[in-house]
CSV table of C-alpha atoms and ligand atoms in Angstrom, one decimal:
chain,number,residue,atom,x,y,z
A,709,MET,CA,0.0,0.0,0.0
A,710,THR,CA,1.3,3.5,-0.8
A,711,LYS,CA,2.6,5.5,2.1
A,712,HIS,CA,2.1,9.3,2.3
A,713,ILE,CA,4.4,12.1,3.3
A,714,ILE,CA,2.6,15.4,3.5
A,715,ILE,CA,4.6,18.6,3.8
A,716,ALA,CA,2.8,21.9,4.6
A,717,GLY,CA,4.6,24.8,3.0
A,718,SER,CA,6.7,25.4,0.0
A,719,GLY,CA,9.1,28.0,1.5
A,720,PHE,CA,12.8,27.3,2.1
A,721,ALA,CA,12.2,24.5,4.6
A,722,GLY,CA,9.2,23.0,2.8
A,723,THR,CA,10.8,23.0,-0.6
A,724,TRP,CA,14.0,21.4,0.7
A,725,SER,CA,12.1,18.9,2.8
A,726,ALA,CA,10.3,17.7,-0.4
A,727,LEU,CA,13.5,17.5,-2.4
A,728,SER,CA,15.4,15.7,0.4
A,729,ALA,CA,12.5,13.3,1.0
A,730,ALA,CA,12.4,12.5,-2.8
A,731,ARG,CA,16.1,11.8,-2.7
A,732,ALA,CA,15.9,9.4,0.2
A,733,VAL,CA,13.0,7.6,-1.4
A,734,ALA,CA,15.0,7.3,-4.7
A,735,LEU,CA,18.1,6.1,-2.8
A,736,ALA,CA,16.0,3.3,-1.3
A,737,GLY,CA,14.4,2.5,-4.7
A,738,LYS,CA,10.9,3.0,-3.2
A,739,GLU,CA,9.5,5.5,-5.7
A,740,ASP,CA,6.4,3.3,-6.3
A,741,ALA,CA,5.6,2.9,-2.6
A,742,ILE,CA,5.8,6.5,-1.3
A,743,GLU,CA,3.9,9.5,-2.4
A,744,ILE,CA,5.2,12.9,-1.4
A,745,THR,CA,2.8,15.8,-1.4
A,746,VAL,CA,3.5,19.5,-0.7
A,747,ILE,CA,0.5,21.6,0.2
A,748,SER,CA,0.8,25.4,0.0
A,749,PRO,CA,-1.2,28.2,-1.6
A,750,GLU,CA,0.8,28.0,-4.8
A,751,PRO,CA,3.8,26.1,-6.1
A,752,SER,CA,6.3,29.0,-5.5
A,753,LEU,CA,9.0,29.8,-3.1
A,754,HIS,CA,8.7,33.4,-1.7
A,755,ILE,CA,12.1,35.0,-1.2
A,756,ARG,CA,11.2,36.7,2.1
A,757,PRO,CA,14.7,37.9,2.9
A,758,ARG,CA,14.5,40.3,-0.1
A,759,PHE,CA,11.1,41.9,0.7
A,760,TYR,CA,12.8,45.0,2.1
A,761,GLU,CA,14.4,45.7,-1.3
A,762,ALA,CA,13.4,48.6,-3.5
A,763,VAL,CA,12.7,46.5,-6.6
A,764,ILE,CA,10.1,43.7,-6.0
A,765,GLU,CA,10.9,41.4,-8.9
A,766,ASN,CA,11.5,37.7,-9.2
A,767,MET,CA,10.7,37.2,-5.6
A,768,ASP,CA,8.4,34.2,-6.0
A,769,PRO,CA,10.1,31.7,-8.2
A,770,ASP,CA,8.1,28.7,-9.4
A,771,VAL,CA,8.9,25.3,-7.8
A,772,GLY,CA,6.2,23.4,-9.7
A,773,LYS,CA,8.6,22.1,-12.4
A,774,LEU,CA,11.2,21.3,-9.7
A,775,PHE,CA,8.7,19.2,-7.8
A,776,ALA,CA,7.6,17.4,-10.9
A,777,ALA,CA,11.2,16.6,-11.9
A,778,VAL,CA,11.7,14.7,-8.6
A,779,GLY,CA,8.2,13.1,-8.5
A,780,VAL,CA,6.7,15.4,-5.8
A,781,LYS,CA,3.0,16.3,-6.0
A,782,HIS,CA,1.8,19.8,-5.2
A,783,VAL,CA,-1.7,20.5,-3.9
A,784,ALA,CA,-2.8,24.2,-3.9
A,785,GLY,CA,-4.4,24.9,-0.6
A,786,ILE,CA,-4.0,25.8,3.0
A,787,VAL,CA,-3.7,23.3,5.8
A,788,GLN,CA,-6.2,24.3,8.5
A,789,ASN,CA,-6.2,21.5,11.0
A,790,ILE,CA,-3.7,18.8,12.0
A,791,HIS,CA,-5.1,15.8,13.7
A,792,SER,CA,-2.0,14.1,15.1
A,793,ASP,CA,-4.0,11.4,16.9
A,794,TRP,CA,-5.4,9.9,13.7
A,795,ARG,CA,-2.8,11.2,11.2
A,796,GLN,CA,-4.9,13.4,9.1
A,797,VAL,CA,-4.8,17.0,7.9
A,798,GLU,CA,-7.7,19.2,6.7
A,799,VAL,CA,-7.0,21.4,3.7
A,800,LEU,CA,-8.9,24.4,2.4
A,801,LEU,CA,-8.8,24.3,-1.4
A,802,PRO,CA,-8.8,27.4,-3.6
A,803,ASN,CA,-12.5,26.7,-4.6
A,804,GLY,CA,-13.5,26.8,-1.0
A,805,ALA,CA,-14.0,23.1,-0.6
A,806,ARG,CA,-12.4,21.2,2.3
A,807,GLN,CA,-10.4,18.0,1.8
A,808,LYS,CA,-9.1,15.5,4.4
A,809,LEU,CA,-5.8,13.9,3.6
A,810,ALA,CA,-4.2,11.0,5.6
A,811,TYR,CA,-0.5,10.9,6.2
A,812,ASP,CA,2.1,8.4,7.5
A,813,LYS,CA,4.6,11.3,8.1
A,814,PHE,CA,3.7,15.0,8.2
A,815,VAL,CA,6.2,17.8,8.0
A,816,LEU,CA,5.1,21.2,9.2
A,817,ALA,CA,7.0,23.8,7.2
A,818,ALA,CA,4.5,26.6,7.3
A,819,GLY,CA,6.9,29.4,8.3
A,820,SER,CA,6.3,32.5,10.4
A,821,LYS,CA,4.3,35.6,10.4
A,822,LEU,CA,5.0,39.2,11.5
A,823,PHE,CA,4.4,39.8,15.2
A,824,GLN,CA,1.7,42.4,15.6
A,825,PRO,CA,1.0,43.3,19.2
A,826,PRO,CA,-2.2,45.2,20.1
A,827,VAL,CA,-0.7,48.7,19.4
A,828,PRO,CA,-3.6,51.0,18.5
A,829,GLY,CA,-3.8,51.6,14.7
A,830,LEU,CA,-1.1,49.0,13.9
A,831,ARG,CA,-3.2,46.7,11.8
A,832,GLU,CA,-5.2,49.5,10.1
A,833,HIS,CA,-2.4,51.9,9.3
A,834,ALA,CA,1.1,50.3,9.4
A,835,PHE,CA,2.9,48.8,6.4
A,836,ASN,CA,5.3,45.9,6.6
A,837,VAL,CA,7.6,43.7,4.5
A,838,ASP,CA,6.7,40.3,5.9
A,839,GLN,CA,4.9,38.7,3.0
A,840,LEU,CA,5.0,39.4,-0.8
A,841,THR,CA,1.6,41.1,-0.8
A,842,ASN,CA,2.8,43.4,2.1
A,843,ALA,CA,6.0,44.3,0.2
A,844,LYS,CA,4.0,45.1,-2.9
A,845,ALA,CA,1.4,47.2,-0.9
A,846,LEU,CA,4.3,49.2,0.6
A,847,ASP,CA,5.8,49.8,-2.8
A,848,ARG,CA,2.5,51.0,-4.3
A,849,HIS,CA,2.0,53.3,-1.3
A,850,LEU,CA,5.5,54.8,-1.6
A,851,LYS,CA,5.2,55.4,-5.3
A,852,ALA,CA,1.8,57.1,-4.8
A,853,LEU,CA,3.1,59.5,-2.2
A,854,PRO,CA,4.4,62.2,-4.6
A,855,ALA,CA,0.9,62.7,-6.0
A,856,ARG,CA,-0.4,63.8,-2.5
A,857,PRO,CA,-0.1,67.5,-1.4
A,858,GLU,CA,3.3,68.1,0.2
A,859,THR,CA,3.2,67.9,4.0
A,860,PRO,CA,5.7,66.8,6.7
A,861,ALA,CA,3.6,63.6,7.1
A,862,ARG,CA,3.9,62.7,3.4
A,863,ASN,CA,7.7,63.3,3.4
A,864,THR,CA,8.4,61.3,6.6
A,865,ILE,CA,8.9,57.5,6.7
A,866,VAL,CA,9.1,55.8,10.1
A,867,VAL,CA,10.4,52.3,10.5
A,868,ALA,CA,9.2,50.7,13.8
A,869,GLY,CA,11.8,48.3,15.1
A,870,GLY,CA,15.6,48.5,14.8
A,871,GLY,CA,16.3,44.8,14.6
A,872,PHE,CA,17.7,43.0,11.5
A,873,THR,CA,14.6,43.6,9.2
A,874,GLY,CA,14.1,47.2,10.4
A,875,ILE,CA,17.7,48.1,9.8
A,876,GLU,CA,17.8,46.6,6.3
A,877,THR,CA,14.5,48.3,5.5
A,878,VAL,CA,15.5,51.8,6.8
A,879,ALA,CA,19.0,51.7,5.2
A,880,GLU,CA,17.5,51.2,1.8
A,881,MET,CA,14.8,53.9,2.2
A,882,PRO,CA,16.6,57.2,1.6
A,883,GLN,CA,17.9,56.1,-1.8
A,884,ARG,CA,14.5,54.5,-2.6
A,885,LEU,CA,12.7,57.7,-1.7
A,886,ARG,CA,15.0,59.9,-3.8
A,887,GLU,CA,14.2,57.7,-6.8
A,888,ILE,CA,10.5,58.2,-6.1
A,889,PHE,CA,10.5,61.9,-5.0
A,890,GLY,CA,13.5,63.2,-6.9
A,891,THR,CA,16.7,64.6,-5.3
A,892,GLN,CA,15.3,68.0,-4.3
A,893,ALA,CA,12.6,66.7,-1.9
A,894,GLU,CA,13.0,67.3,1.8
A,895,LEU,CA,12.6,63.9,3.4
A,896,ARG,CA,12.9,62.4,6.9
A,897,VAL,CA,13.6,58.7,7.4
A,898,ILE,CA,13.5,57.6,11.1
A,899,VAL,CA,14.0,54.3,12.8
A,900,VAL,CA,12.5,53.7,16.2
A,901,GLU,CA,13.9,51.0,18.5
A,902,GLN,CA,12.6,50.5,22.0
A,903,ALA,CA,15.8,49.0,23.3
A,904,PRO,CA,18.5,51.5,24.4
A,905,GLU,CA,20.6,50.8,21.3
A,906,ILE,CA,20.0,50.0,17.6
A,907,GLY,CA,20.3,46.3,16.6
A,908,PRO,CA,19.9,45.0,20.2
A,909,ASP,CA,20.1,41.4,19.1
A,910,LEU,CA,23.0,41.9,16.8
A,911,GLY,CA,25.4,42.8,19.6
A,912,PRO,CA,28.2,45.3,19.9
A,913,GLY,CA,30.4,44.1,17.0
A,914,PRO,CA,28.2,45.3,14.1
A,915,ARG,CA,26.8,48.3,15.9
A,916,PRO,CA,29.4,51.0,15.0
A,917,PHE,CA,29.1,50.0,11.3
A,918,ILE,CA,25.3,50.2,11.5
A,919,GLU,CA,25.4,53.6,13.1
A,920,GLU,CA,27.9,54.8,10.5
A,921,ALA,CA,25.9,53.5,7.6
A,922,LEU,CA,22.6,55.0,8.8
A,923,ALA,CA,24.3,58.4,9.6
A,924,GLU,CA,25.7,58.4,6.1
A,925,GLN,CA,22.2,58.0,4.7
A,926,GLY,CA,20.8,60.7,6.9
A,927,VAL,CA,18.6,58.2,8.8
A,928,GLU,CA,17.5,59.5,12.3
A,929,ILE,CA,17.8,56.9,15.0
A,930,ILE,CA,15.4,57.1,18.0
A,931,THR,CA,16.1,54.5,20.8
A,932,GLY,CA,14.8,53.8,24.2
A,933,THR,CA,11.1,54.3,23.3
A,934,GLY,CA,8.7,52.2,21.3
A,935,VAL,CA,5.7,52.9,19.1
A,936,ALA,CA,2.6,53.5,21.2
A,937,ALA,CA,0.0,54.4,18.5
A,938,ILE,CA,-0.4,54.8,14.8
A,939,THR,CA,-2.9,56.8,12.7
A,940,ALA,CA,-3.0,57.5,9.0
A,941,ASP,CA,-1.0,60.7,9.5
A,942,SER,CA,1.1,60.2,12.6
A,943,VAL,CA,2.9,57.9,15.0
A,944,THR,CA,3.0,58.5,18.7
A,945,LEU,CA,6.0,57.2,20.6
A,946,GLY,CA,6.0,55.8,24.2
A,947,ASN,CA,7.7,59.0,25.4
A,948,GLY,CA,4.8,61.0,24.1
A,949,GLU,CA,6.5,62.4,21.0
A,950,VAL,CA,4.2,62.7,18.0
A,951,ILE,CA,5.8,62.4,14.5
A,952,PRO,CA,3.7,63.4,11.5
A,953,THR,CA,3.9,60.6,9.0
A,954,ASN,CA,1.8,58.8,6.4
A,955,THR,CA,4.1,55.8,6.4
A,956,VAL,CA,4.9,53.6,9.4
A,957,ILE,CA,6.6,50.3,8.5
A,958,TRP,CA,6.3,47.7,11.3
A,959,THR,CA,9.2,45.3,11.6
A,960,ALA,CA,9.1,44.1,15.2
A,961,GLY,CA,9.8,40.3,15.0
A,962,ALA,CA,8.1,37.1,13.9
A,963,ARG,CA,6.0,34.4,15.4
A,964,ALA,CA,5.7,30.8,14.2
A,965,ASN,CA,2.7,30.0,12.0
A,966,ALA,CA,-0.4,29.5,14.1
A,967,LEU,CA,-0.6,25.9,12.9
A,968,ALA,CA,2.3,25.1,15.3
A,969,ALA,CA,0.0,25.6,18.2
A,970,GLN,CA,-2.0,22.5,17.1
A,971,ILE,CA,1.0,20.3,17.6
A,972,PRO,CA,1.2,18.9,21.1
A,973,GLY,CA,4.3,19.5,23.2
A,974,THR,CA,6.4,22.4,24.4
A,975,HIS,CA,6.4,25.7,22.5
A,976,ASP,CA,8.9,28.5,22.9
A,977,ARG,CA,7.9,32.2,23.3
A,978,PHE,CA,7.9,32.5,19.5
A,979,GLY,CA,5.4,29.7,19.2
A,980,ARG,CA,7.9,27.2,17.8
A,981,VAL,CA,7.5,23.5,18.5
A,982,GLU,CA,10.3,21.8,20.4
A,983,ALA,CA,12.0,19.3,18.1
A,984,ASP,CA,14.3,16.4,19.0
A,985,ALA,CA,17.7,15.8,17.3
A,986,PHE,CA,16.0,14.3,14.2
A,987,LEU,CA,13.3,17.1,14.1
A,988,HIS,CA,10.4,15.0,15.2
A,989,ALA,CA,8.0,17.1,17.2
A,990,LYS,CA,8.9,15.8,20.6
A,991,ALA,CA,5.4,15.1,21.7
A,992,ALA,CA,3.8,14.0,18.4
A,993,LYS,CA,4.9,10.8,16.8
A,994,ASP,CA,5.0,10.9,12.9
A,995,ILE,CA,5.2,14.8,12.8
A,996,PHE,CA,8.4,16.6,11.9
A,997,VAL,CA,8.8,20.4,12.4
A,998,THR,CA,11.2,22.4,10.3
A,999,GLY,CA,12.1,26.0,9.4
A,1000,ASP,CA,10.6,28.8,11.3
A,1001,VAL,CA,8.2,26.5,13.2
A,1002,ALA,CA,11.0,24.4,14.7
A,1003,LEU,CA,12.8,25.0,18.0
A,1004,ALA,CA,15.9,23.0,17.2
A,1005,ALA,CA,19.4,22.9,18.7
A,1006,THR,CA,22.1,23.8,16.1
A,1007,ASP,CA,25.0,22.5,18.3
A,1008,THR,CA,25.8,21.2,21.7
A,1009,LEU,CA,26.7,24.7,23.1
A,1010,GLY,CA,23.1,25.7,23.7
A,1011,ASN,CA,22.4,27.6,20.5
A,1012,ASN,CA,19.1,27.1,18.7
A,1013,ALA,CA,18.2,27.7,15.0
A,1014,ALA,CA,17.2,31.3,14.4
A,1015,MET,CA,14.1,32.1,12.3
A,1016,SER,CA,16.3,32.4,9.3
A,1017,CYS,CA,16.5,31.0,5.8
A,1018,GLN,CA,20.1,30.0,6.5
A,1019,HIS,CA,18.7,27.5,9.1
A,1020,ALA,CA,15.5,26.7,7.2
A,1021,LEU,CA,17.5,25.4,4.2
A,1022,SER,CA,19.3,22.8,6.4
A,1023,LEU,CA,16.4,22.1,8.7
A,1024,GLY,CA,14.3,21.3,5.6
A,1025,ARG,CA,16.8,18.9,4.2
A,1026,VAL,CA,17.0,17.0,7.5
A,1027,ALA,CA,13.3,16.9,8.2
A,1028,GLY,CA,12.4,15.7,4.7
A,1029,HIS,CA,15.2,13.1,4.7
A,1030,ASN,CA,14.1,11.7,8.2
A,1031,ALA,CA,10.4,11.6,7.3
A,1032,ALA,CA,11.2,9.5,4.3
A,1033,ALA,CA,14.0,7.5,6.0
A,1034,GLU,CA,11.5,6.2,8.6
A,1035,LEU,CA,9.3,4.9,5.9
A,1036,VAL,CA,11.9,3.3,3.6
A,1037,GLY,CA,14.3,2.0,6.3
A,1038,LEU,CA,17.3,4.4,5.9
A,1039,ALA,CA,19.3,5.7,8.8
A,1040,LEU,CA,18.0,8.9,10.3
A,1041,HIS,CA,20.2,12.0,10.2
A,1042,PRO,CA,20.6,14.3,13.2
A,1043,TYR,CA,20.3,18.0,12.7
A,1044,ALA,CA,23.4,20.1,13.4
A,1045,GLN,CA,24.5,23.5,12.0
A,1046,PRO,CA,27.4,24.7,14.1
A,1047,LYS,CA,28.5,27.5,11.7
A,1048,TYR,CA,26.4,30.6,11.9
A,1049,VAL,CA,26.9,33.8,9.8
A,1050,THR,CA,25.0,37.0,9.4
A,1051,CYS,CA,24.9,39.3,6.4
A,1052,LEU,CA,23.2,42.6,7.0
A,1053,ASP,CA,22.4,44.9,4.1
A,1054,LEU,CA,23.1,48.6,4.9
A,1055,GLY,CA,21.9,50.1,1.6
A,1056,PRO,CA,24.3,52.2,-0.5
A,1057,TRP,CA,26.9,52.0,2.3
A,1058,GLY,CA,27.3,48.3,1.7
A,1059,ALA,CA,26.8,45.3,4.0
A,1060,ILE,CA,28.3,43.7,7.1
A,1061,PHE,CA,29.2,40.0,7.0
A,1062,SER,CA,29.9,38.5,10.4
A,1063,GLU,CA,30.7,35.0,11.7
A,1064,GLY,CA,29.6,33.3,14.9
A,1065,TRP,CA,26.7,33.9,17.4
A,1066,ASP,CA,28.8,36.8,18.8
A,1067,ARG,CA,28.8,38.3,15.3
A,1068,GLN,CA,32.5,39.0,14.6
A,1069,VAL,CA,32.6,41.3,11.7
A,1070,LYS,CA,34.7,39.9,8.8
A,1071,PHE,CA,33.7,42.0,5.8
A,1072,THR,CA,32.1,45.5,5.5
A,1073,ARG,CA,31.0,47.9,2.8
A,1074,ASP,CA,31.5,46.7,-0.8
A,1075,GLU,CA,33.0,43.3,0.2
A,1076,GLY,CA,30.0,42.6,2.5
A,1077,LYS,CA,27.6,43.8,-0.2
A,1078,ALA,CA,29.1,41.4,-2.8
A,1079,ILE,CA,28.4,38.5,-0.4
A,1080,LYS,CA,24.9,39.8,0.3
A,1081,ARG,CA,24.2,40.0,-3.5
A,1082,GLU,CA,25.4,36.5,-3.9
A,1083,ILE,CA,23.2,35.2,-1.1
A,1084,ASN,CA,20.1,37.1,-2.2
A,1085,THR,CA,20.3,36.4,-5.9
A,1086,LYS,CA,21.8,32.9,-6.0
A,1087,TRP,CA,22.2,30.9,-2.7
A,1088,ILE,CA,18.7,31.1,-1.5
A,1089,TYR,CA,17.0,30.6,-4.9
A,1090,PRO,CA,15.6,27.1,-5.7
A,1091,PRO,CA,17.7,25.0,-8.1
A,1092,MET,CA,17.0,24.2,-11.7
A,1093,ALA,CA,14.5,21.3,-12.4
A,1094,ASP,CA,17.2,18.7,-13.0
A,1095,ARG,CA,16.6,15.5,-10.9
A,1096,ASP,CA,20.3,14.4,-10.6
A,1097,ALA,CA,21.6,17.9,-10.0
A,1098,VAL,CA,19.0,18.4,-7.3
A,1099,PHE,CA,19.6,15.1,-5.6
A,1100,ALA,CA,23.4,15.9,-5.5
A,1101,ILE,CA,22.6,18.9,-3.1
A,1102,ALA,CA,19.5,17.6,-1.3
A,1103,ASN,CA,21.4,15.4,1.2
A,1104,PRO,CA,20.7,16.1,4.9
A,1105,ASP,CA,24.4,16.7,5.6
A,1106,TYR,CA,24.7,19.4,2.9
A,1107,VAL,CA,26.6,22.3,4.4
A,1108,ILE,CA,24.7,25.6,3.8
A,1109,VAL,CA,27.6,27.9,4.9
A,1110,PRO,CA,31.0,26.3,4.3
B,1299,FAD,C1,12.0,41.2,5.4
B,1299,FAD,C2,12.7,39.9,5.8
B,1299,FAD,C3,14.0,39.8,5.8
B,1299,FAD,C4,14.7,38.6,6.1
B,1299,FAD,N1,16.0,38.6,6.0
B,1299,FAD,C5,16.7,37.4,6.3
B,1299,FAD,C6,18.1,37.3,6.1
B,1299,FAD,O1,18.8,38.2,5.7
B,1299,FAD,N2,18.7,36.1,6.3
B,1299,FAD,C7,18.0,35.0,6.7
B,1299,FAD,O2,18.5,33.9,6.9
B,1299,FAD,N3,16.6,35.1,7.0
B,1299,FAD,C8,16.0,36.3,6.7
B,1299,FAD,N4,14.6,36.3,6.9
B,1299,FAD,C9,13.9,35.2,7.5
B,1299,FAD,C10,13.6,34.1,6.5
B,1299,FAD,O3,12.9,34.7,5.4
B,1299,FAD,C11,12.7,33.1,7.1
B,1299,FAD,O4,13.4,32.6,8.3
B,1299,FAD,C12,12.4,31.9,6.2
B,1299,FAD,O5,11.6,32.4,5.1
B,1299,FAD,C13,11.8,30.7,6.9
B,1299,FAD,O6,11.6,29.7,5.9
B,1299,FAD,P1,10.4,28.7,6.1
B,1299,FAD,O7,10.4,27.8,5.0
B,1299,FAD,O8,10.4,28.2,7.5
B,1299,FAD,O9,9.1,29.7,6.0
B,1299,FAD,P2,8.5,30.6,4.9
B,1299,FAD,O10,9.6,31.0,4.0
B,1299,FAD,O11,7.7,31.6,5.6
B,1299,FAD,O12,7.6,29.6,4.0
B,1299,FAD,C14,6.4,29.2,4.6
B,1299,FAD,C15,5.6,28.4,3.5
B,1299,FAD,O13,4.4,27.9,4.1
B,1299,FAD,C16,3.2,28.2,3.4
B,1299,FAD,N5,2.1,28.2,4.3
B,1299,FAD,C17,1.8,29.1,5.3
B,1299,FAD,N6,0.7,28.7,6.0
B,1299,FAD,C18,0.3,27.6,5.4
B,1299,FAD,C19,-0.7,26.7,5.6
B,1299,FAD,N7,-1.6,26.9,6.6
B,1299,FAD,N8,-0.8,25.6,4.9
B,1299,FAD,C20,0.1,25.3,3.9
B,1299,FAD,N9,1.1,26.1,3.6
B,1299,FAD,C21,1.2,27.2,4.4
B,1299,FAD,C22,3.6,29.6,2.8
B,1299,FAD,O14,2.8,29.9,1.7
B,1299,FAD,C23,5.1,29.3,2.4
B,1299,FAD,O15,5.1,28.5,1.2
B,1299,FAD,C24,13.9,37.5,6.6
B,1299,FAD,C25,12.5,37.6,6.6
B,1299,FAD,C26,11.9,38.8,6.3
B,1299,FAD,C27,10.4,38.8,6.3
């Protein structure tokens, strides 16, 4: 009887889970006995790390042909319920119908969503760069601003959150606005971070470079106070300051997809499901968690995978391999990713490339930017639809960052 692996999500983790599972099934010569199905709204991989960029092009490459080349089926839909007790998922199809699908192994790779706390006006008035539709909505809004009457609110952009995404977004903004408004416009670009310093999670190493880059772009940095309220034409800070603006871009962190809450077991403060060394959900037999929904140890020193595509690309390969390996009798592969790097885009200044969890800066400015360009245009894109070439890099011990 055919056994079923179902994967929810076709992002970095879901796509590589599917490719790695297909490789394991082929290695065991069990293609006729195992069916691998990816469920996601569409057969494309959204390149979320680029959504802060000024030009929103080629950000959702098709993976349908890639899946077909390795014998993976794609079902367009959204997984709504996971019944771990009787190994079934319920899927909402694009025509509004609901379908129940049974699985032998289920891989949750549904990613994360922007964290939106109950700040008054946030959901109604703020923009963000979390999903492709959001990045496109921001782009349309920015391009429509010059048609409005000139006011301080029109000419001021406020980025809420001075973490990784906030910094990349704000560093790109002055140049992006000059292209939209022209070089003569009087513009203000502000980043607001509630911690005492910009880039609180990035540590002291990168900070002087971040401050230099933002100062060079004319970005104002406000720290030590958060965003308290947002309207269509202003933002109020926690310290009472009111800044006139038509554009607040919210970037304050991510939470695991709500589906993760349906999986029994321990969840961390980001909603991620605790995984064992093989990426099984610890409390749910036959379910694997991967990418942004997985709380997984990267090493034996106490570090956990970040919500990052660097980790999702490896977590995906391991989860997919292990889901298939359990069905076809191959050895399971433990997840480990001891090397960690960060590449932070700082707009026209360049980028910072750092190594280690303490982020030791190795390259800055143009050298850093060249690496960022390589990552953002090559490394994270899905491969060509060539079965042998894909299987050569879909192994669970593939090293993402050499
Ligand atoms: C602006 C921005 C900048 C970033 N910059 C970086 C960076 O520089 N470096 C880095 O490493 N990381 C970066 N990240 C983080 C990185 O994008 C994520 O960690 C990565 O996308 C996680 O991969 P994933 O496959 O787990 O989830 P995702 O890429 O979010 O994919 C989730 C998939 O699940 C699907 N899905 C969602 N819900 C359901 C459902 N109910 N049923 C079925 N399918 C579903 C989605 O359609 C999608 O296909 C950035 C993120 C953002 C938003």
